[in-house]
Amino acid sequence: MSFVQHFRMKRTTFQHILALIGNKIGVKKRCLSERAQLQLALSLDNQIKITNRTALSSIKGVTQALLTLAPSIISWPSGEDFDNVRKGFNELGLPGAIGILGSTHIRTLQSIRKGEEYIFKESFSNVILQAVCDHNLKFTHCYLREGGLGQNATVLQKSELWKFMNKDSEAKFPDDTYIIGDKTYPCLLQLITPYEAIGNLSAEERQFNNLLSLKGNGIANAFNLLQERFRCLKGILDLKNTTWARKYIIACCVLHNICIMLDDVMEIDGSLYWHNSSYEVEADTKNINGLLLTLGVQKRDEMCTKLFNNSCKQILNC
């Protein structure tokens, strides 16, 4: 088995990561080397149960080291990066967009009781990963919440992203920028979602929905890539307790971003199932200010009309 097949990243990427966190991992008495500890952490698979105390300690050490990189590796676009992200989405046909919002389920095993509301299928604990990705599938925001079949809108309102949209909107969403999401999210000034398919949609609205659906798949691709590279995330993550499982998930998101930044891409398994945390349930907006929803719908209508008019002009100019 080749290095890439075993660790699901290039050798040069591995060396880069080791250089970043090697001195943060450390080597305890009778413990593995920094290289061996990182290799062990990357080898964690959904078929492997970690029972060895040394192995578990090594994985926790690597996880903690990677978490120190999270603030700089998983960060909201700003400065030159903001301009590049905005340009990238403009080239995708979404002028003004700076991200795609979505969420996925990750099942974990835990040794402590958390209450029935946290149990998902077959008595597994369920963690919801909400994330925003850019046009390159790099995560710019990650938020974890324990829960069952929670509404995406509810999870959103409990995350830091909600604060970005309200109290920090001028700093995080300058120049009328926005992110896109599916129909399970509310339509807001900073979050544009598709039209509800109630009754007959106009040609403009259908075209707009098709565009958001096509480009919105980016977050699904990002989740699929994350879970294919770190396969323990698409099975059952067993790190003995939910706290460490949550830390490991964020550590995997850090590694995902580093791979993207180093242009270390891999094929996505087309059969991989993406767990949407809402199962296509319509957005729950009862706790959201009506004015915010009205302004969001108005902005969507303006974008829809502009997109349709631009498409007509392109056809006439052909």
PDB file of C-alpha atoms in Angstrom:
ATOM      1  CA  MET A   1       0.000   0.000   0.000  1.00  0.00           C
ATOM      2  CA  SER A   2       1.407   3.398  -1.004  1.00  0.00           C
ATOM      3  CA  PHE A   3       1.843   6.338   1.381  1.00  0.00           C
ATOM      4  CA  VAL A   4      -1.069   8.223  -0.236  1.00  0.00           C
ATOM      5  CA  GLN A   5      -3.364   5.191  -0.064  1.00  0.00           C
ATOM      6  CA  HIS A   6      -2.599   4.640   3.611  1.00  0.00           C
ATOM      7  CA  PHE A   7      -2.615   8.213   4.913  1.00  0.00           C
ATOM      8  CA  ARG A   8      -4.787   9.799   2.163  1.00  0.00           C
ATOM      9  CA  MET A   9      -2.406  12.699   1.635  1.00  0.00           C
ATOM     10  CA  LYS A  10       0.859  13.320  -0.174  1.00  0.00           C
ATOM     11  CA  ARG A  11       4.125  12.681   1.611  1.00  0.00           C
ATOM     12  CA  THR A  12       5.045  16.360   1.164  1.00  0.00           C
ATOM     13  CA  THR A  13       1.781  17.379   2.861  1.00  0.00           C
ATOM     14  CA  PHE A  14       2.538  15.048   5.759  1.00  0.00           C
ATOM     15  CA  GLN A  15       6.004  16.567   6.138  1.00  0.00           C
ATOM     16  CA  HIS A  16       4.502  20.069   6.108  1.00  0.00           C
ATOM     17  CA  ILE A  17       2.015  19.167   8.857  1.00  0.00           C
ATOM     18  CA  LEU A  18       4.733  17.494  10.919  1.00  0.00           C
ATOM     19  CA  ALA A  19       6.852  20.646  10.666  1.00  0.00           C
ATOM     20  CA  LEU A  20       3.883  22.726  11.875  1.00  0.00           C
ATOM     21  CA  ILE A  21       2.976  20.649  14.932  1.00  0.00           C
ATOM     22  CA  GLY A  22       5.937  18.363  15.652  1.00  0.00           C
ATOM     23  CA  ASN A  23       7.251  20.484  18.495  1.00  0.00           C
ATOM     24  CA  LYS A  24       3.716  20.832  19.896  1.00  0.00           C
ATOM     25  CA  ILE A  25       3.139  17.069  20.112  1.00  0.00           C
ATOM     26  CA  GLY A  26       6.158  16.212  22.218  1.00  0.00           C
ATOM     27  CA  VAL A  27       7.463  12.764  23.130  1.00  0.00           C
ATOM     28  CA  LYS A  28       6.554  11.476  26.568  1.00  0.00           C
ATOM     29  CA  LYS A  29       8.377   8.725  28.384  1.00  0.00           C
ATOM     30  CA  ARG A  30       7.987   5.395  26.571  1.00  0.00           C
ATOM     31  CA  CYS A  31       5.853   7.113  23.930  1.00  0.00           C
ATOM     32  CA  LEU A  32       6.062   7.157  20.128  1.00  0.00           C
ATOM     33  CA  SER A  33       8.024   9.719  18.107  1.00  0.00           C
ATOM     34  CA  GLU A  34       6.235  12.801  16.776  1.00  0.00           C
ATOM     35  CA  ARG A  35       6.206  11.265  13.286  1.00  0.00           C
ATOM     36  CA  ALA A  36       4.757   7.987  14.533  1.00  0.00           C
ATOM     37  CA  GLN A  37       2.103   9.783  16.584  1.00  0.00           C
ATOM     38  CA  LEU A  38       0.971  11.808  13.565  1.00  0.00           C
ATOM     39  CA  GLN A  39       0.903   8.679  11.405  1.00  0.00           C
ATOM     40  CA  LEU A  40      -1.215   6.918  14.018  1.00  0.00           C
ATOM     41  CA  ALA A  41      -3.677   9.811  14.214  1.00  0.00           C
ATOM     42  CA  LEU A  42      -4.029   9.879  10.422  1.00  0.00           C
ATOM     43  CA  SER A  43      -4.576   6.113  10.343  1.00  0.00           C
ATOM     44  CA  LEU A  44      -7.658   6.261  12.566  1.00  0.00           C
ATOM     45  CA  ASP A  45     -10.379   4.445  10.627  1.00  0.00           C
ATOM     46  CA  ASN A  46     -14.021   3.721  11.293  1.00  0.00           C
ATOM     47  CA  GLN A  47     -13.152   0.014  11.480  1.00  0.00           C
ATOM     48  CA  ILE A  48     -10.479   0.478  14.168  1.00  0.00           C
ATOM     49  CA  LYS A  49     -11.250   0.624  17.889  1.00  0.00           C
ATOM     50  CA  ILE A  50      -8.636   2.445  19.949  1.00  0.00           C
ATOM     51  CA  THR A  51      -8.034   0.397  23.093  1.00  0.00           C
ATOM     52  CA  ASN A  52      -4.304   0.899  23.668  1.00  0.00           C
ATOM     53  CA  ARG A  53      -3.653   3.670  26.185  1.00  0.00           C
ATOM     54  CA  THR A  54      -0.472   4.812  24.420  1.00  0.00           C
ATOM     55  CA  ALA A  55      -2.259   4.999  21.063  1.00  0.00           C
ATOM     56  CA  LEU A  56      -5.155   6.984  22.523  1.00  0.00           C
ATOM     57  CA  SER A  57      -2.729   9.345  24.252  1.00  0.00           C
ATOM     58  CA  SER A  58      -0.867   9.884  20.976  1.00  0.00           C
ATOM     59  CA  ILE A  59      -4.056  10.683  19.063  1.00  0.00           C
ATOM     60  CA  LYS A  60      -5.111  13.158  21.747  1.00  0.00           C
ATOM     61  CA  GLY A  61      -1.688  14.812  21.625  1.00  0.00           C
ATOM     62  CA  VAL A  62      -1.843  15.273  17.853  1.00  0.00           C
ATOM     63  CA  THR A  63      -5.424  16.512  18.114  1.00  0.00           C
ATOM     64  CA  GLN A  64      -4.523  19.112  20.722  1.00  0.00           C
ATOM     65  CA  ALA A  65      -1.561  20.275  18.622  1.00  0.00           C
ATOM     66  CA  LEU A  66      -3.752  20.695  15.543  1.00  0.00           C
ATOM     67  CA  LEU A  67      -6.315  22.675  17.549  1.00  0.00           C
ATOM     68  CA  THR A  68      -3.682  25.350  18.190  1.00  0.00           C
ATOM     69  CA  LEU A  69      -3.647  25.943  14.419  1.00  0.00           C
ATOM     70  CA  ALA A  70      -7.440  26.173  14.085  1.00  0.00           C
ATOM     71  CA  PRO A  71      -7.807  29.969  14.561  1.00  0.00           C
ATOM     72  CA  SER A  72      -5.439  30.686  11.662  1.00  0.00           C
ATOM     73  CA  ILE A  73      -6.339  27.743   9.395  1.00  0.00           C
ATOM     74  CA  ILE A  74     -10.149  27.881   9.755  1.00  0.00           C
ATOM     75  CA  SER A  75     -10.816  31.605   9.508  1.00  0.00           C
ATOM     76  CA  TRP A  76     -13.397  33.918   7.981  1.00  0.00           C
ATOM     77  CA  PRO A  77     -12.044  35.515   4.786  1.00  0.00           C
ATOM     78  CA  SER A  78     -10.556  38.979   5.187  1.00  0.00           C
ATOM     79  CA  GLY A  79      -8.188  41.279   3.325  1.00  0.00           C
ATOM     80  CA  GLU A  80      -6.679  39.762   0.182  1.00  0.00           C
ATOM     81  CA  ASP A  81      -8.233  36.389   0.978  1.00  0.00           C
ATOM     82  CA  PHE A  82     -11.690  38.001   1.050  1.00  0.00           C
ATOM     83  CA  ASP A  83     -11.093  39.503  -2.403  1.00  0.00           C
ATOM     84  CA  ASN A  84      -9.944  36.142  -3.792  1.00  0.00           C
ATOM     85  CA  VAL A  85     -12.960  34.304  -2.378  1.00  0.00           C
ATOM     86  CA  ARG A  86     -15.359  36.914  -3.723  1.00  0.00           C
ATOM     87  CA  LYS A  87     -13.683  36.738  -7.135  1.00  0.00           C
ATOM     88  CA  GLY A  88     -13.929  32.946  -7.082  1.00  0.00           C
ATOM     89  CA  PHE A  89     -17.673  32.973  -6.467  1.00  0.00           C
ATOM     90  CA  ASN A  90     -18.154  35.702  -9.060  1.00  0.00           C
ATOM     91  CA  GLU A  91     -16.567  33.376 -11.619  1.00  0.00           C
ATOM     92  CA  LEU A  92     -19.049  30.701 -10.522  1.00  0.00           C
ATOM     93  CA  GLY A  93     -21.932  33.037 -11.366  1.00  0.00           C
ATOM     94  CA  LEU A  94     -22.626  34.224  -7.813  1.00  0.00           C
ATOM     95  CA  PRO A  95     -21.432  37.834  -7.599  1.00  0.00           C
ATOM     96  CA  GLY A  96     -21.204  38.978  -3.993  1.00  0.00           C
ATOM     97  CA  ALA A  97     -21.130  35.481  -2.491  1.00  0.00           C
ATOM     98  CA  ILE A  98     -18.349  34.595  -0.049  1.00  0.00           C
ATOM     99  CA  GLY A  99     -19.332  31.120   1.144  1.00  0.00           C
ATOM    100  CA  ILE A 100     -21.665  28.120   1.167  1.00  0.00           C
ATOM    101  CA  LEU A 101     -23.384  26.999   4.383  1.00  0.00           C
ATOM    102  CA  GLY A 102     -24.361  23.447   5.281  1.00  0.00           C
ATOM    103  CA  SER A 103     -24.263  20.807   8.006  1.00  0.00           C
ATOM    104  CA  THR A 104     -23.669  17.093   8.415  1.00  0.00           C
ATOM    105  CA  HIS A 105     -24.061  14.405  11.070  1.00  0.00           C
ATOM    106  CA  ILE A 106     -21.088  12.600  12.569  1.00  0.00           C
ATOM    107  CA  ARG A 107     -21.820   9.635  14.808  1.00  0.00           C
ATOM    108  CA  THR A 108     -19.698   9.041  17.891  1.00  0.00           C
ATOM    109  CA  LEU A 109     -19.566   6.611  20.782  1.00  0.00           C
ATOM    110  CA  GLN A 110     -19.373   7.953  24.296  1.00  0.00           C
ATOM    111  CA  SER A 111     -18.875   6.446  27.721  1.00  0.00           C
ATOM    112  CA  ILE A 112     -20.980   8.992  29.632  1.00  0.00           C
ATOM    113  CA  ARG A 113     -24.737   9.515  29.568  1.00  0.00           C
ATOM    114  CA  LYS A 114     -25.849  12.682  27.761  1.00  0.00           C
ATOM    115  CA  GLY A 115     -29.604  12.330  27.680  1.00  0.00           C
ATOM    116  CA  GLU A 116     -32.061  10.973  25.152  1.00  0.00           C
ATOM    117  CA  GLU A 117     -32.062  14.124  23.039  1.00  0.00           C
ATOM    118  CA  TYR A 118     -28.458  13.386  22.022  1.00  0.00           C
ATOM    119  CA  ILE A 119     -29.052   9.819  20.863  1.00  0.00           C
ATOM    120  CA  PHE A 120     -29.026   9.120  17.108  1.00  0.00           C
ATOM    121  CA  LYS A 121     -30.104   5.733  15.710  1.00  0.00           C
ATOM    122  CA  GLU A 122     -28.695   2.559  17.336  1.00  0.00           C
ATOM    123  CA  SER A 123     -27.898   4.501  20.551  1.00  0.00           C
ATOM    124  CA  PHE A 124     -24.977   6.375  18.991  1.00  0.00           C
ATOM    125  CA  SER A 125     -24.267   9.924  20.092  1.00  0.00           C
ATOM    126  CA  ASN A 126     -24.734  12.405  17.284  1.00  0.00           C
ATOM    127  CA  VAL A 127     -22.665  15.517  16.618  1.00  0.00           C
ATOM    128  CA  ILE A 128     -23.781  18.121  14.079  1.00  0.00           C
ATOM    129  CA  LEU A 129     -21.001  19.838  12.164  1.00  0.00           C
ATOM    130  CA  GLN A 130     -22.136  23.164  10.696  1.00  0.00           C
ATOM    131  CA  ALA A 131     -19.638  24.681   8.291  1.00  0.00           C
ATOM    132  CA  VAL A 132     -19.128  27.326   5.629  1.00  0.00           C
ATOM    133  CA  CYS A 133     -16.765  26.617   2.746  1.00  0.00           C
ATOM    134  CA  ASP A 134     -15.333  28.869   0.057  1.00  0.00           C
ATOM    135  CA  HIS A 135     -15.154  28.269  -3.705  1.00  0.00           C
ATOM    136  CA  ASN A 136     -12.143  25.969  -3.205  1.00  0.00           C
ATOM    137  CA  LEU A 137     -13.999  23.819  -0.618  1.00  0.00           C
ATOM    138  CA  LYS A 138     -11.875  25.198   2.219  1.00  0.00           C
ATOM    139  CA  PHE A 139     -13.743  25.633   5.510  1.00  0.00           C
ATOM    140  CA  THR A 140     -13.986  29.232   6.710  1.00  0.00           C
ATOM    141  CA  HIS A 141     -16.262  28.510   9.673  1.00  0.00           C
ATOM    142  CA  CYS A 142     -16.911  25.352  11.714  1.00  0.00           C
ATOM    143  CA  TYR A 143     -19.321  24.873  14.595  1.00  0.00           C
ATOM    144  CA  LEU A 144     -20.101  21.671  16.476  1.00  0.00           C
ATOM    145  CA  ARG A 145     -23.264  20.965  18.388  1.00  0.00           C
ATOM    146  CA  GLU A 146     -24.486  17.791  20.012  1.00  0.00           C
ATOM    147  CA  GLY A 147     -28.026  16.963  19.091  1.00  0.00           C
ATOM    148  CA  GLY A 148     -30.578  14.734  17.468  1.00  0.00           C
ATOM    149  CA  LEU A 149     -32.498  15.632  14.346  1.00  0.00           C
ATOM    150  CA  GLY A 150     -32.060  19.352  14.909  1.00  0.00           C
ATOM    151  CA  GLN A 151     -33.290  22.059  12.578  1.00  0.00           C
ATOM    152  CA  ASN A 152     -30.524  23.757  10.617  1.00  0.00           C
ATOM    153  CA  ALA A 153     -32.056  27.144  11.440  1.00  0.00           C
ATOM    154  CA  THR A 154     -31.909  26.358  15.168  1.00  0.00           C
ATOM    155  CA  VAL A 155     -28.275  25.247  15.015  1.00  0.00           C
ATOM    156  CA  LEU A 156     -27.408  28.369  13.024  1.00  0.00           C
ATOM    157  CA  GLN A 157     -28.906  30.684  15.656  1.00  0.00           C
ATOM    158  CA  LYS A 158     -26.786  29.085  18.373  1.00  0.00           C
ATOM    159  CA  SER A 159     -23.532  29.407  16.432  1.00  0.00           C
ATOM    160  CA  GLU A 160     -21.002  32.209  16.128  1.00  0.00           C
ATOM    161  CA  LEU A 161     -22.102  32.610  12.515  1.00  0.00           C
ATOM    162  CA  TRP A 162     -25.400  34.074  13.724  1.00  0.00           C
ATOM    163  CA  LYS A 163     -23.432  36.762  15.543  1.00  0.00           C
ATOM    164  CA  PHE A 164     -21.493  37.415  12.320  1.00  0.00           C
ATOM    165  CA  MET A 165     -24.793  38.019  10.520  1.00  0.00           C
ATOM    166  CA  ASN A 166     -26.253  40.351  13.097  1.00  0.00           C
ATOM    167  CA  LYS A 167     -23.827  42.161  15.403  1.00  0.00           C
ATOM    168  CA  ASP A 168     -20.757  41.904  13.132  1.00  0.00           C
ATOM    169  CA  SER A 169     -22.403  42.033   9.708  1.00  0.00           C
ATOM    170  CA  GLU A 170     -20.551  45.152   8.523  1.00  0.00           C
ATOM    171  CA  ALA A 171     -17.184  43.557   9.295  1.00  0.00           C
ATOM    172  CA  LYS A 172     -17.950  40.006   8.178  1.00  0.00           C
ATOM    173  CA  PHE A 173     -20.277  40.789   5.242  1.00  0.00           C
ATOM    174  CA  PRO A 174     -19.038  44.116   3.808  1.00  0.00           C
ATOM    175  CA  ASP A 175     -20.303  45.545   0.513  1.00  0.00           C
ATOM    176  CA  ASP A 176     -23.595  43.624   0.611  1.00  0.00           C
ATOM    177  CA  THR A 177     -21.867  40.227   0.452  1.00  0.00           C
ATOM    178  CA  TYR A 178     -23.596  37.021   1.529  1.00  0.00           C
ATOM    179  CA  ILE A 179     -23.364  33.240   1.802  1.00  0.00           C
ATOM    180  CA  ILE A 180     -25.773  30.735   0.271  1.00  0.00           C
ATOM    181  CA  GLY A 181     -27.605  27.805   1.850  1.00  0.00           C
ATOM    182  CA  ASP A 182     -30.371  25.335   1.059  1.00  0.00           C
ATOM    183  CA  LYS A 183     -34.079  25.600   1.865  1.00  0.00           C
ATOM    184  CA  THR A 184     -33.553  24.408   5.445  1.00  0.00           C
ATOM    185  CA  TYR A 185     -32.118  27.831   6.298  1.00  0.00           C
ATOM    186  CA  PRO A 186     -33.950  31.175   6.561  1.00  0.00           C
ATOM    187  CA  CYS A 187     -33.470  33.699   3.760  1.00  0.00           C
ATOM    188  CA  LEU A 188     -31.662  36.734   5.182  1.00  0.00           C
ATOM    189  CA  LEU A 189     -29.607  39.654   3.916  1.00  0.00           C
ATOM    190  CA  GLN A 190     -26.428  37.692   4.638  1.00  0.00           C
ATOM    191  CA  LEU A 191     -27.820  34.231   3.778  1.00  0.00           C
ATOM    192  CA  ILE A 192     -29.559  33.652   0.461  1.00  0.00           C
ATOM    193  CA  THR A 193     -31.629  30.494   0.023  1.00  0.00           C
ATOM    194  CA  PRO A 194     -33.801  29.055  -2.791  1.00  0.00           C
ATOM    195  CA  TYR A 195     -37.449  29.896  -3.360  1.00  0.00           C
ATOM    196  CA  GLU A 196     -39.873  27.457  -1.765  1.00  0.00           C
ATOM    197  CA  ALA A 197     -41.443  25.233  -4.395  1.00  0.00           C
ATOM    198  CA  ILE A 198     -45.000  26.137  -3.411  1.00  0.00           C
ATOM    199  CA  GLY A 199     -47.296  26.516  -6.405  1.00  0.00           C
ATOM    200  CA  ASN A 200     -45.858  27.516  -9.749  1.00  0.00           C
ATOM    201  CA  LEU A 201     -42.469  29.195  -9.718  1.00  0.00           C
ATOM    202  CA  SER A 202     -41.686  31.703 -12.447  1.00  0.00           C
ATOM    203  CA  ALA A 203     -38.966  31.049 -15.012  1.00  0.00           C
ATOM    204  CA  GLU A 204     -36.770  33.534 -13.144  1.00  0.00           C
ATOM    205  CA  GLU A 205     -37.265  31.755  -9.829  1.00  0.00           C
ATOM    206  CA  ARG A 206     -36.623  28.300 -11.308  1.00  0.00           C
ATOM    207  CA  GLN A 207     -33.399  29.527 -12.888  1.00  0.00           C
ATOM    208  CA  PHE A 208     -32.332  31.078  -9.593  1.00  0.00           C
ATOM    209  CA  ASN A 209     -33.091  27.878  -7.665  1.00  0.00           C
ATOM    210  CA  ASN A 210     -31.149  25.805 -10.181  1.00  0.00           C
ATOM    211  CA  LEU A 211     -28.115  28.063  -9.802  1.00  0.00           C
ATOM    212  CA  LEU A 212     -28.173  27.906  -5.991  1.00  0.00           C
ATOM    213  CA  SER A 213     -28.690  24.146  -6.056  1.00  0.00           C
ATOM    214  CA  LEU A 214     -25.785  23.616  -8.451  1.00  0.00           C
ATOM    215  CA  LYS A 215     -23.320  25.888  -6.682  1.00  0.00           C
ATOM    216  CA  GLY A 216     -24.595  24.954  -3.226  1.00  0.00           C
ATOM    217  CA  ASN A 217     -23.325  21.416  -3.773  1.00  0.00           C
ATOM    218  CA  GLY A 218     -19.906  22.796  -2.898  1.00  0.00           C
ATOM    219  CA  ILE A 219     -20.479  22.303   0.831  1.00  0.00           C
ATOM    220  CA  ALA A 220     -21.637  18.718   0.235  1.00  0.00           C
ATOM    221  CA  ASN A 221     -18.458  18.108  -1.746  1.00  0.00           C
ATOM    222  CA  ALA A 222     -16.398  19.613   1.077  1.00  0.00           C
ATOM    223  CA  PHE A 223     -18.047  17.311   3.641  1.00  0.00           C
ATOM    224  CA  ASN A 224     -17.612  14.309   1.360  1.00  0.00           C
ATOM    225  CA  LEU A 225     -13.944  15.140   0.852  1.00  0.00           C
ATOM    226  CA  LEU A 226     -13.463  15.564   4.609  1.00  0.00           C
ATOM    227  CA  GLN A 227     -15.095  12.221   5.398  1.00  0.00           C
ATOM    228  CA  GLU A 228     -13.359  10.362   2.593  1.00  0.00           C
ATOM    229  CA  ARG A 229      -9.933  11.578   3.662  1.00  0.00           C
ATOM    230  CA  PHE A 230     -10.665  10.936   7.354  1.00  0.00           C
ATOM    231  CA  ARG A 231     -12.828   7.855   7.112  1.00  0.00           C
ATOM    232  CA  CYS A 232     -13.528   7.533  10.818  1.00  0.00           C
ATOM    233  CA  LEU A 233     -15.876  10.517  10.361  1.00  0.00           C
ATOM    234  CA  LYS A 234     -18.184   8.620   8.014  1.00  0.00           C
ATOM    235  CA  GLY A 235     -18.506   5.638  10.312  1.00  0.00           C
ATOM    236  CA  ILE A 236     -18.573   5.756  14.081  1.00  0.00           C
ATOM    237  CA  LEU A 237     -15.918   7.862  15.768  1.00  0.00           C
ATOM    238  CA  ASP A 238     -14.810   6.070  18.941  1.00  0.00           C
ATOM    239  CA  LEU A 239     -12.543   8.179  21.165  1.00  0.00           C
ATOM    240  CA  LYS A 240     -14.212   7.144  24.434  1.00  0.00           C
ATOM    241  CA  ASN A 241     -15.958  10.466  25.116  1.00  0.00           C
ATOM    242  CA  THR A 242     -17.742  13.178  23.185  1.00  0.00           C
ATOM    243  CA  THR A 243     -15.367  15.971  24.211  1.00  0.00           C
ATOM    244  CA  TRP A 244     -12.391  14.359  22.503  1.00  0.00           C
ATOM    245  CA  ALA A 245     -14.509  13.301  19.541  1.00  0.00           C
ATOM    246  CA  ARG A 246     -15.489  16.944  18.996  1.00  0.00           C
ATOM    247  CA  LYS A 247     -11.862  18.043  19.238  1.00  0.00           C
ATOM    248  CA  TYR A 248     -10.810  15.374  16.758  1.00  0.00           C
ATOM    249  CA  ILE A 249     -13.491  16.495  14.267  1.00  0.00           C
ATOM    250  CA  ILE A 250     -12.171  20.076  14.327  1.00  0.00           C
ATOM    251  CA  ALA A 251      -8.616  18.737  13.997  1.00  0.00           C
ATOM    252  CA  CYS A 252      -9.711  16.879  10.862  1.00  0.00           C
ATOM    253  CA  CYS A 253     -11.189  20.118   9.500  1.00  0.00           C
ATOM    254  CA  VAL A 254      -7.819  21.799  10.101  1.00  0.00           C
ATOM    255  CA  LEU A 255      -6.059  19.008   8.188  1.00  0.00           C
ATOM    256  CA  HIS A 256      -8.651  19.260   5.404  1.00  0.00           C
ATOM    257  CA  ASN A 257      -7.881  22.959   4.975  1.00  0.00           C
ATOM    258  CA  ILE A 258      -4.129  22.403   4.998  1.00  0.00           C
ATOM    259  CA  CYS A 259      -4.515  19.827   2.223  1.00  0.00           C
ATOM    260  CA  ILE A 260      -6.636  22.264   0.192  1.00  0.00           C
ATOM    261  CA  MET A 261      -4.105  25.053   0.727  1.00  0.00           C
ATOM    262  CA  LEU A 262      -1.291  22.773  -0.479  1.00  0.00           C
ATOM    263  CA  ASP A 263      -3.350  21.688  -3.501  1.00  0.00           C
ATOM    264  CA  ASP A 264      -3.405  18.119  -2.199  1.00  0.00           C
ATOM    265  CA  VAL A 265      -6.666  16.958  -3.755  1.00  0.00           C
ATOM    266  CA  MET A 266      -8.145  13.485  -3.946  1.00  0.00           C
ATOM    267  CA  GLU A 267     -11.003  11.754  -5.699  1.00  0.00           C
ATOM    268  CA  ILE A 268     -14.312  11.862  -3.858  1.00  0.00           C
ATOM    269  CA  ASP A 269     -16.088   8.526  -3.511  1.00  0.00           C
ATOM    270  CA  GLY A 270     -19.350   9.058  -5.383  1.00  0.00           C
ATOM    271  CA  SER A 271     -21.105   6.508  -3.191  1.00  0.00           C
ATOM    272  CA  LEU A 272     -20.342   8.410  -0.001  1.00  0.00           C
ATOM    273  CA  TYR A 273     -23.537   9.443   1.749  1.00  0.00           C
ATOM    274  CA  TRP A 274     -23.723  13.023   2.957  1.00  0.00           C
ATOM    275  CA  HIS A 275     -25.734  13.264   6.166  1.00  0.00           C
ATOM    276  CA  ASN A 276     -27.714  16.482   5.934  1.00  0.00           C
ATOM    277  CA  SER A 277     -28.691  17.267   9.496  1.00  0.00           C
ATOM    278  CA  SER A 278     -32.167  18.492   8.623  1.00  0.00           C
ATOM    279  CA  TYR A 279     -33.242  15.815   6.152  1.00  0.00           C
ATOM    280  CA  GLU A 280     -34.720  18.457   3.826  1.00  0.00           C
ATOM    281  CA  VAL A 281     -37.066  19.908   6.445  1.00  0.00           C
ATOM    282  CA  GLU A 282     -38.193  23.451   5.672  1.00  0.00           C
ATOM    283  CA  ALA A 283     -36.537  26.227   7.677  1.00  0.00           C
ATOM    284  CA  ASP A 284     -37.966  26.936  11.127  1.00  0.00           C
ATOM    285  CA  THR A 285     -38.221  30.737  11.252  1.00  0.00           C
ATOM    286  CA  LYS A 286     -40.548  31.261  14.229  1.00  0.00           C
ATOM    287  CA  ASN A 287     -37.764  32.698  16.404  1.00  0.00           C
ATOM    288  CA  ILE A 288     -36.385  35.045  13.746  1.00  0.00           C
ATOM    289  CA  ASN A 289     -37.349  38.719  13.486  1.00  0.00           C
ATOM    290  CA  GLY A 290     -39.874  39.168  10.679  1.00  0.00           C
ATOM    291  CA  LEU A 291     -38.115  42.278   9.358  1.00  0.00           C
ATOM    292  CA  LEU A 292     -34.892  40.295   8.855  1.00  0.00           C
ATOM    293  CA  LEU A 293     -36.803  37.724   6.812  1.00  0.00           C
ATOM    294  CA  THR A 294     -38.538  40.410   4.735  1.00  0.00           C
ATOM    295  CA  LEU A 295     -35.248  42.128   3.905  1.00  0.00           C
ATOM    296  CA  GLY A 296     -33.731  38.789   2.966  1.00  0.00           C
ATOM    297  CA  VAL A 297     -36.573  37.951   0.591  1.00  0.00           C
ATOM    298  CA  GLN A 298     -36.347  41.410  -1.005  1.00  0.00           C
ATOM    299  CA  LYS A 299     -32.631  40.953  -1.622  1.00  0.00           C
ATOM    300  CA  ARG A 300     -33.236  37.502  -3.133  1.00  0.00           C
ATOM    301  CA  ASP A 301     -35.878  38.929  -5.479  1.00  0.00           C
ATOM    302  CA  GLU A 302     -33.469  41.640  -6.636  1.00  0.00           C
ATOM    303  CA  MET A 303     -30.716  39.080  -7.221  1.00  0.00           C
ATOM    304  CA  CYS A 304     -33.110  36.792  -9.067  1.00  0.00           C
ATOM    305  CA  THR A 305     -34.271  39.551 -11.428  1.00  0.00           C
ATOM    306  CA  LYS A 306     -30.720  40.726 -12.084  1.00  0.00           C
ATOM    307  CA  LEU A 307     -29.537  37.188 -12.820  1.00  0.00           C
ATOM    308  CA  PHE A 308     -32.418  36.577 -15.227  1.00  0.00           C
ATOM    309  CA  ASN A 309     -31.857  39.880 -17.046  1.00  0.00           C
ATOM    310  CA  ASN A 310     -28.141  39.168 -17.407  1.00  0.00           C
ATOM    311  CA  SER A 311     -28.918  35.732 -18.828  1.00  0.00           C
ATOM    312  CA  CYS A 312     -31.294  37.251 -21.380  1.00  0.00           C
ATOM    313  CA  LYS A 313     -28.637  39.773 -22.436  1.00  0.00           C
ATOM    314  CA  GLN A 314     -26.098  36.989 -22.925  1.00  0.00           C
ATOM    315  CA  ILE A 315     -28.535  35.064 -25.112  1.00  0.00           C
ATOM    316  CA  LEU A 316     -29.286  38.148 -27.228  1.00  0.00           C
ATOM    317  CA  ASN A 317     -25.573  38.861 -27.664  1.00  0.00           C
ATOM    318  CA  CYS A 318     -24.823  35.344 -28.892  1.00  0.00           C
TER     319      CYS A 318
END
